[in-house]
Coordinates of C-alpha atoms in Angstrom, one line a residue:
M15 CA 68.9 40.4 121.8
S16 CA 70.2 43.6 119.7
L17 CA 69.7 47.2 119.3
V18 CA 72.5 48.9 116.6
K19 CA 72.3 52.1 116.3
S20 CA 73.3 54.1 113.3
I21 CA 73.7 57.0 110.8
S22 CA 71.3 55.7 108.8
G23 CA 68.5 54.8 111.1
I24 CA 68.0 52.0 114.2
R25 CA 68.0 48.7 113.3
G26 CA 67.3 44.8 115.9
T27 CA 66.1 42.3 117.4
I28 CA 62.4 43.1 118.9
G29 CA 61.2 42.3 122.1
G30 CA 63.7 43.3 124.9
P31 CA 64.4 45.7 127.2
V32 CA 64.7 49.8 126.9
G33 CA 68.5 50.1 125.3
D34 CA 68.4 46.0 123.7
G35 CA 66.3 45.5 121.7
L36 CA 63.3 46.8 119.5
N37 CA 60.8 48.0 121.0
P38 CA 58.7 50.8 121.4
V39 CA 60.6 53.1 123.9
D40 CA 63.2 53.1 121.6
I41 CA 61.2 53.2 118.6
V42 CA 59.1 56.4 120.0
R43 CA 62.1 58.0 120.8
F44 CA 64.6 57.8 117.5
T45 CA 61.3 59.2 115.6
A46 CA 60.9 61.7 117.4
A47 CA 64.7 62.5 117.4
Y48 CA 64.1 62.4 113.1
A49 CA 61.4 64.0 113.3
T50 CA 63.8 66.9 115.1
Q51 CA 65.7 66.8 113.3
R52 CA 63.5 67.7 110.4
M53 CA 62.0 70.5 111.4
R54 CA 65.2 72.1 112.2
N55 CA 66.3 71.5 108.7
L56 CA 62.9 71.6 106.9
P57 CA 60.6 73.8 109.5
D58 CA 57.8 74.6 106.4
N59 CA 58.1 70.9 105.2
K60 CA 55.4 68.9 107.6
T61 CA 54.8 66.4 105.6
I62 CA 56.9 62.5 105.8
V63 CA 56.5 59.2 103.9
V64 CA 56.0 56.0 105.6
G65 CA 56.3 52.8 103.6
R66 CA 57.3 49.1 105.7
D67 CA 58.2 45.5 104.0
A68 CA 55.9 42.3 104.9
R69 CA 58.2 41.7 108.1
L70 CA 55.8 40.3 110.6
S71 CA 56.9 43.2 114.3
G72 CA 55.7 45.7 110.5
P73 CA 52.5 46.9 112.1
M74 CA 53.3 47.4 115.6
V75 CA 56.6 49.3 114.3
D76 CA 53.8 51.3 111.6
L77 CA 51.5 52.1 114.3
L78 CA 54.2 53.5 116.2
V79 CA 56.0 55.9 114.0
S80 CA 52.9 56.6 112.4
G81 CA 51.5 57.6 115.8
T82 CA 54.4 59.4 117.1
L83 CA 55.8 61.8 114.0
V84 CA 51.6 62.9 114.0
G85 CA 52.7 63.7 118.0
M86 CA 55.2 66.0 116.8
G87 CA 52.9 68.0 114.6
Y88 CA 53.8 66.1 111.2
N89 CA 51.3 65.3 108.6
V90 CA 52.2 61.0 107.6
V91 CA 51.9 60.2 103.8
N92 CA 51.3 56.1 105.0
I93 CA 52.3 53.9 101.8
G94 CA 51.7 50.3 103.8
L95 CA 53.3 47.6 102.5
A96 CA 56.1 48.9 100.0
T97 CA 59.4 48.0 99.1
T98 CA 62.4 50.8 99.7
P99 CA 63.1 52.6 96.8
T100 CA 58.8 52.8 95.9
T101 CA 59.3 54.9 99.6
E102 CA 62.4 57.0 97.8
L103 CA 60.8 58.0 95.7
A104 CA 57.3 58.5 97.3
V105 CA 59.1 61.0 99.2
V106 CA 59.8 63.0 96.2
G107 CA 56.3 62.3 94.5
E108 CA 55.1 63.9 98.3
K109 CA 57.5 67.1 97.9
A110 CA 58.1 65.9 102.1
A111 CA 60.6 67.1 104.3
G112 CA 61.9 62.7 104.0
G113 CA 60.7 59.5 104.9
I114 CA 60.8 56.2 107.1
I115 CA 61.4 52.9 105.8
L116 CA 60.5 49.8 108.8
T117 CA 62.7 47.3 106.7
A118 CA 65.7 44.8 108.3
S119 CA 66.4 44.1 104.4
H120 CA 68.0 40.9 104.3
N121 CA 68.0 39.9 108.0
P122 CA 66.2 37.3 109.3
K123 CA 62.3 38.1 110.9
Q124 CA 63.0 38.3 114.2
W125 CA 64.3 41.6 112.9
N126 CA 63.0 45.1 112.2
A127 CA 64.1 48.8 111.8
L128 CA 63.3 52.3 110.5
K129 CA 65.2 53.4 107.5
L130 CA 66.1 56.9 107.9
L131 CA 65.6 59.1 104.2
N132 CA 66.0 63.2 103.6
Q133 CA 63.7 65.4 101.1
R134 CA 65.3 63.9 98.6
G135 CA 64.3 60.8 99.4
M136 CA 68.1 59.2 99.7
F137 CA 69.3 58.0 102.9
L138 CA 71.0 60.6 106.4
N139 CA 74.5 61.7 104.9
D140 CA 77.0 61.0 107.8
A141 CA 76.1 64.2 110.0
E142 CA 72.6 64.2 109.4
G143 CA 72.7 61.4 111.2
K144 CA 74.9 61.9 113.9
E145 CA 72.9 64.5 114.7
V146 CA 69.6 62.0 114.8
L147 CA 71.6 59.9 117.5
A148 CA 72.8 62.7 119.8
I149 CA 69.3 64.3 119.6
A150 CA 67.5 61.0 120.8
E151 CA 70.5 60.0 123.4
K152 CA 69.7 63.7 124.8
E153 CA 66.3 62.7 124.3
D154 CA 66.2 66.4 123.0
F155 CA 62.9 66.7 121.1
V156 CA 59.3 68.5 122.1
F157 CA 55.5 66.9 121.4
A158 CA 53.0 68.8 119.3
D159 CA 49.6 69.8 121.8
V160 CA 46.6 69.2 120.5
D161 CA 46.0 71.9 118.3
H162 CA 49.2 71.3 116.3
L163 CA 48.5 67.4 115.7
G164 CA 49.3 65.9 112.2
T165 CA 46.8 63.3 110.4
I166 CA 47.5 60.4 108.5
T167 CA 47.2 59.7 104.8
H168 CA 46.8 56.4 102.5
K169 CA 48.3 56.2 99.5
D170 CA 49.5 53.4 96.9
Y171 CA 52.5 54.4 95.4
L172 CA 53.6 51.1 93.2
P173 CA 51.5 52.8 90.0
Y174 CA 53.7 55.7 90.8
H175 CA 57.2 53.1 91.1
V176 CA 56.0 50.7 87.3
E177 CA 54.9 54.0 85.4
N178 CA 58.5 55.5 86.3
V179 CA 60.4 52.5 85.5
L180 CA 58.5 51.9 82.3
G181 CA 59.2 55.8 81.3
L182 CA 62.9 55.4 81.8
K183 CA 64.3 55.5 78.0
L184 CA 66.2 52.4 78.2
V185 CA 63.2 50.6 78.9
D186 CA 62.4 48.7 76.3
K187 CA 59.3 46.9 76.9
A188 CA 58.7 45.8 73.2
A189 CA 61.8 44.2 73.1
I190 CA 60.4 42.2 75.6
E191 CA 57.5 41.6 75.1
K192 CA 58.5 40.1 72.1
A193 CA 61.1 38.1 72.8
N194 CA 57.9 36.1 75.1
F195 CA 60.7 35.6 78.5
T196 CA 59.1 33.2 81.2
V197 CA 60.4 34.2 83.7
A198 CA 60.7 32.4 87.9
I199 CA 59.9 34.8 90.3
D200 CA 61.8 34.8 94.4
C201 CA 60.1 37.3 96.7
V202 CA 60.1 35.7 100.6
N203 CA 56.9 36.0 100.9
S204 CA 57.4 40.0 101.5
V205 CA 56.3 42.9 99.3
G206 CA 58.3 42.2 96.3
G207 CA 55.6 39.8 95.9
L208 CA 53.6 42.8 95.3
A209 CA 56.1 44.5 93.0
I210 CA 58.2 42.4 91.0
P211 CA 54.4 40.8 89.0
A212 CA 53.3 43.9 88.9
I213 CA 56.6 45.8 86.8
L214 CA 56.8 42.2 84.5
K215 CA 53.3 42.5 84.3
A216 CA 53.8 46.1 82.9
L217 CA 56.9 44.7 81.1
G218 CA 54.9 42.4 79.0
V219 CA 55.9 39.6 80.6
K220 CA 53.2 36.6 79.9
N221 CA 54.3 33.9 81.6
I222 CA 55.7 34.6 85.5
I223 CA 56.1 31.3 87.7
E224 CA 55.5 32.9 91.2
L225 CA 57.5 30.7 94.4
N226 CA 57.0 32.8 97.9
C227 CA 55.2 35.6 96.6
T228 CA 52.6 35.4 100.0
P229 CA 53.6 39.3 101.5
D230 CA 52.8 37.6 104.7
G231 CA 56.2 38.0 106.3
H232 CA 56.7 34.2 106.6
F233 CA 60.4 34.3 105.5
P234 CA 60.3 30.4 103.6
H235 CA 64.2 30.6 103.8
N236 CA 66.6 32.7 105.1
P237 CA 65.7 35.8 103.3
E238 CA 69.5 37.0 101.8
P239 CA 69.3 36.5 98.2
L240 CA 72.4 34.3 98.2
P241 CA 73.2 30.8 96.1
Q242 CA 72.8 29.2 99.9
N243 CA 68.7 30.1 100.9
L244 CA 67.7 29.9 96.8
T245 CA 67.3 26.5 95.9
E246 CA 64.0 26.0 95.7
I247 CA 63.9 28.8 92.4
C248 CA 67.5 27.7 90.9
D249 CA 65.9 23.0 90.5
L250 CA 62.8 24.9 89.4
L251 CA 65.2 26.3 86.5
K252 CA 67.4 23.5 86.2
Q253 CA 64.1 21.2 85.1
G254 CA 64.3 24.1 82.1
K255 CA 60.9 25.7 82.9
A256 CA 62.3 29.3 82.9
D257 CA 64.7 31.0 80.7
V258 CA 65.2 33.4 83.9
G259 CA 65.1 33.6 87.9
F260 CA 65.0 37.0 90.0
V261 CA 64.9 36.7 93.3
V262 CA 64.9 39.7 95.4
D263 CA 65.6 40.5 99.3
P264 CA 62.7 41.6 101.4
D265 CA 62.2 45.9 100.8
V266 CA 63.7 44.8 97.3
D267 CA 65.9 47.0 97.2
R268 CA 68.2 44.3 96.5
L269 CA 68.0 42.1 93.2
A270 CA 69.9 38.5 92.2
F271 CA 69.7 35.9 88.9
I272 CA 69.2 32.8 88.2
C273 CA 70.5 31.2 84.9
E274 CA 68.2 29.0 82.6
N275 CA 69.8 26.1 83.2
G276 CA 69.3 27.3 87.0
E277 CA 72.9 28.2 87.7
W278 CA 74.0 31.6 90.0
F279 CA 74.4 34.7 87.7
G280 CA 76.4 36.0 91.0
E281 CA 74.8 38.7 92.8
E282 CA 77.9 40.9 92.0
Y283 CA 77.5 40.7 88.2
T284 CA 73.2 42.1 88.8
L285 CA 75.3 45.8 88.7
V286 CA 78.0 44.2 86.1
S287 CA 75.3 43.3 83.1
V288 CA 72.9 46.2 83.7
A289 CA 76.3 48.7 83.4
D290 CA 77.4 47.1 80.1
Y291 CA 73.5 47.9 79.0
V292 CA 73.8 51.0 80.1
L293 CA 77.2 52.2 79.2
S294 CA 76.5 50.6 75.6
H295 CA 73.2 53.5 75.0
T296 CA 75.3 56.4 77.0
P297 CA 78.9 56.3 77.6
G298 CA 79.2 58.0 80.9
A299 CA 81.0 57.4 84.8
T300 CA 80.3 54.7 87.1
C301 CA 81.0 53.7 90.5
S302 CA 80.4 51.4 93.1
N303 CA 81.7 51.2 97.0
L304 CA 85.2 49.8 97.3
S305 CA 83.8 45.9 98.3
S306 CA 82.5 45.4 95.2
S307 CA 84.3 43.9 92.0
R308 CA 86.4 44.9 89.6
A309 CA 84.6 43.6 87.3
L310 CA 82.5 47.1 87.3
K311 CA 85.7 48.5 86.4
D312 CA 86.8 46.0 83.9
I313 CA 83.1 46.8 81.7
T314 CA 83.2 50.4 82.1
E315 CA 86.9 50.9 80.7
R316 CA 85.8 47.9 77.6
H317 CA 83.5 51.0 76.8
G318 CA 86.3 53.7 77.4
C319 CA 84.7 55.4 80.5
T320 CA 85.6 56.4 84.3
Y321 CA 85.4 54.6 86.5
S322 CA 85.2 55.4 90.8
S323 CA 84.5 53.8 93.6
S324 CA 83.7 54.8 96.6
K325 CA 83.6 53.5 100.7
V326 CA 80.9 51.4 101.5
G327 CA 77.8 52.6 101.8
E328 CA 74.9 53.4 99.8
V329 CA 74.9 57.3 101.1
N330 CA 78.8 57.2 100.0
V331 CA 78.2 55.6 96.3
T332 CA 75.0 58.2 95.9
T333 CA 77.6 60.8 96.6
E334 CA 80.0 59.6 94.8
M335 CA 78.2 59.6 91.8
E336 CA 76.9 62.8 91.8
R337 CA 79.9 64.3 92.6
V338 CA 81.3 62.1 89.2
G339 CA 77.8 62.5 87.2
A340 CA 77.6 58.6 86.8
V341 CA 75.9 57.0 84.8
I342 CA 74.5 53.4 86.4
G343 CA 76.0 52.5 90.0
G344 CA 76.0 50.8 92.9
E345 CA 77.0 47.8 95.3
G346 CA 78.2 44.8 94.4
N347 CA 75.5 42.8 97.1
G348 CA 72.5 43.2 93.6
G349 CA 72.1 47.0 95.0
V350 CA 71.4 49.2 91.3
I351 CA 71.6 52.9 91.3
Y352 CA 70.6 54.0 88.0
P353 CA 70.1 58.3 88.7
A354 CA 68.0 58.4 85.7
S355 CA 65.2 56.8 87.7
H356 CA 66.3 57.9 91.3
Y357 CA 69.0 57.8 93.7
G358 CA 68.7 54.4 95.4
R359 CA 69.2 50.5 95.1
D360 CA 66.0 49.6 93.1
A361 CA 65.3 46.1 91.8
L362 CA 62.5 47.1 89.7
V363 CA 64.8 49.7 87.6
G364 CA 67.8 46.2 87.4
I365 CA 64.8 44.1 85.9
A366 CA 63.6 46.5 84.3
L367 CA 67.4 47.1 82.4
F368 CA 68.4 44.0 82.1
L369 CA 65.4 42.3 80.6
S370 CA 65.8 44.3 78.4
H371 CA 69.1 44.2 77.8
L372 CA 68.7 40.1 77.3
A373 CA 65.5 41.2 75.1
H374 CA 68.3 42.8 72.6
K375 CA 71.4 40.7 73.2
G376 CA 69.0 37.6 72.6
C377 CA 70.7 35.0 74.1
K378 CA 70.5 32.8 76.9
V379 CA 71.1 34.1 80.6
S380 CA 74.3 31.6 81.1
E381 CA 75.7 33.3 77.5
L382 CA 75.2 36.6 78.6
R383 CA 77.4 35.9 81.8
K384 CA 80.1 34.5 80.1
E385 CA 80.7 37.7 78.2
Y386 CA 82.2 39.0 81.2
P387 CA 85.4 39.0 83.1
D388 CA 85.2 35.9 86.3
Y389 CA 86.3 37.3 89.6
S390 CA 86.2 35.7 93.0
I391 CA 84.5 37.5 95.9
S392 CA 86.0 36.0 99.4
K393 CA 84.7 36.9 103.1
N394 CA 86.2 36.4 106.1
R395 CA 86.7 38.3 109.5
I396 CA 89.1 38.2 111.8
D397 CA 88.0 38.4 115.8
L398 CA 89.8 41.0 117.9
T399 CA 90.8 41.4 121.7
P400 CA 89.0 44.6 123.0
E401 CA 91.3 46.0 123.8
L402 CA 93.5 46.0 120.8
D403 CA 94.1 49.0 118.9
V404 CA 92.7 48.4 115.2
D405 CA 93.2 51.5 114.0
A406 CA 97.7 50.7 114.6
I407 CA 96.7 47.1 113.2
L408 CA 95.5 48.8 109.7
V409 CA 98.0 51.7 110.3
A410 CA 101.4 48.6 110.0
L411 CA 99.9 47.1 107.5
K412 CA 99.4 50.1 105.1
G413 CA 103.1 50.3 105.5
I414 CA 103.6 46.3 104.6
Y415 CA 101.8 46.5 101.5
K416 CA 103.1 49.9 100.7
M417 CA 105.2 48.6 97.5
Y418 CA 101.2 48.3 96.4
D419 CA 98.2 50.9 95.8
V420 CA 95.9 50.7 99.0
D421 CA 93.5 52.9 99.6
D422 CA 92.9 53.9 103.3
R423 CA 89.5 55.7 102.9
D424 CA 87.3 53.0 104.5
G425 CA 90.2 50.5 106.3
V426 CA 92.6 49.3 103.9
K427 CA 92.5 48.2 100.5
I428 CA 95.2 46.3 99.0
N429 CA 95.6 46.2 95.5
F430 CA 96.9 43.1 93.8
P431 CA 98.2 43.1 90.4
Q432 CA 95.6 40.2 89.8
G433 CA 93.0 41.1 92.9
W434 CA 92.7 43.1 96.3
V435 CA 91.7 42.8 99.8
L436 CA 89.8 44.9 102.4
L437 CA 90.0 45.1 106.2
R438 CA 87.1 47.2 107.8
K439 CA 86.7 47.5 111.0
S440 CA 83.9 46.7 112.7
N441 CA 81.6 49.6 114.3
T442 CA 80.1 46.9 116.7
E443 CA 82.0 44.5 117.1
P444 CA 86.1 43.7 118.3
I445 CA 86.3 42.1 114.6
L446 CA 87.8 43.0 111.3
R447 CA 85.7 42.4 107.9
V448 CA 88.0 40.8 105.1
Y449 CA 86.5 40.5 101.9
S450 CA 89.5 39.8 98.5
E451 CA 88.5 38.8 94.9
A452 CA 90.9 37.1 92.8
P453 CA 90.2 35.3 89.2
T454 CA 89.3 32.6 91.6
M455 CA 87.6 31.5 94.9
E456 CA 91.6 29.4 95.3
Q457 CA 93.4 32.7 95.0
A458 CA 90.5 34.8 96.4
D459 CA 91.2 32.7 99.8
A460 CA 94.3 32.6 99.6
F461 CA 95.1 36.7 99.3
A462 CA 92.8 36.7 102.5
Q463 CA 94.6 33.7 104.4
A464 CA 97.8 36.0 103.4
V465 CA 96.6 39.4 104.9
I466 CA 95.2 37.9 107.3
S467 CA 98.3 36.1 109.0
E468 CA 99.7 39.4 109.0
V469 CA 97.4 40.9 110.3
K470 CA 97.6 37.8 113.8
R471 CA 101.2 38.5 113.5
I472 CA 100.9 42.5 114.2
A473 CA 98.3 41.8 117.1
G474 CA 100.7 39.5 118.8
L475 CA 97.5 36.4 117.7
A476 CA 99.1 34.1 115.5

């Protein structure tokens, strides 16, 4: 069993002993710690929003979290089965002190998690997250007496979310409706099965082929939206049955496209294509994290605009986006962040902007993909023994590659003329994660293997 504690929340496999798996005792402890942190920062605001994805453990975790918040004196607005971006919007809509999203994102069914939001519907920053961890460690919280218990109110925020998307200036419902798209979707039997048909119908899409849209938590395949997990929808599109395919993860903050011929559009290119559309109408800065494709920078500069990068992690991306006033940004894993809506990855926003783009272009999805720079990303890892000084290894690596542009904000990223390699230390294991990108997968692998060889030589593992 596994339990992982981080500044963004707590996640783990359901069950097991205290401090190991994600079990009722730890759920209560971390919920109480979060409530205490919110209370110290916003003492006059006693409202917290709770939403969850459809995974099997969701009802159990929901009861524990909502009950604990009531026990801490908070009034809970429980929005039930809801996407992560819906919950983020609900926090703002309710003027709440924060929110807790019950989802383990793309992890398999045995996992669940508590993702923690601030009063702006954004993930806690580093200082806030560390404060929650410290409170939980010391169990430094006090429950309310009987006269000060909170309440639970149930609301459905999906209509609010849909209206938010429809109200965006660049979402062109008339053009989408006129294009008469046939859209296939795979929602992995989670909350996307509620949200994605709703947004498509609201956009005027009349022909929707639904795959795995029953929100019962029985994932029909590995829920991470990667090509090897999406054979069913790809096969359907190969038969010429739809103009485009949309795939989301269980909490609907990641979005992947399938071309009309069944080919993979590329998860990294979700943000690239949406940014292309946004920049063509509203020029401005863009931002993604250090492990995302260089293609966004290329497209941004093609529009005569400025690109900036951030450390890995959604809160780091949104912080940088606010700093530079980015009009669009996100993460290369299919996460679109559009500030005109809110500062969070949102597949509903991504779908609406992409269909608007496609309708305006009047071309096939595969033809649109060919308009963008072609890069391949290779993902690897280096297993290290616990006694090795990983920080020292990274410092040595910087020296070896000092003739190139080296970024050390988040591990070490070496920018070569034709690609890059990023090495990041894992927070939970004695490993280095190695990401590399180049115009071809062969080049990306070659870049990665060259740097991995240097790391093993430095560490004495060669």
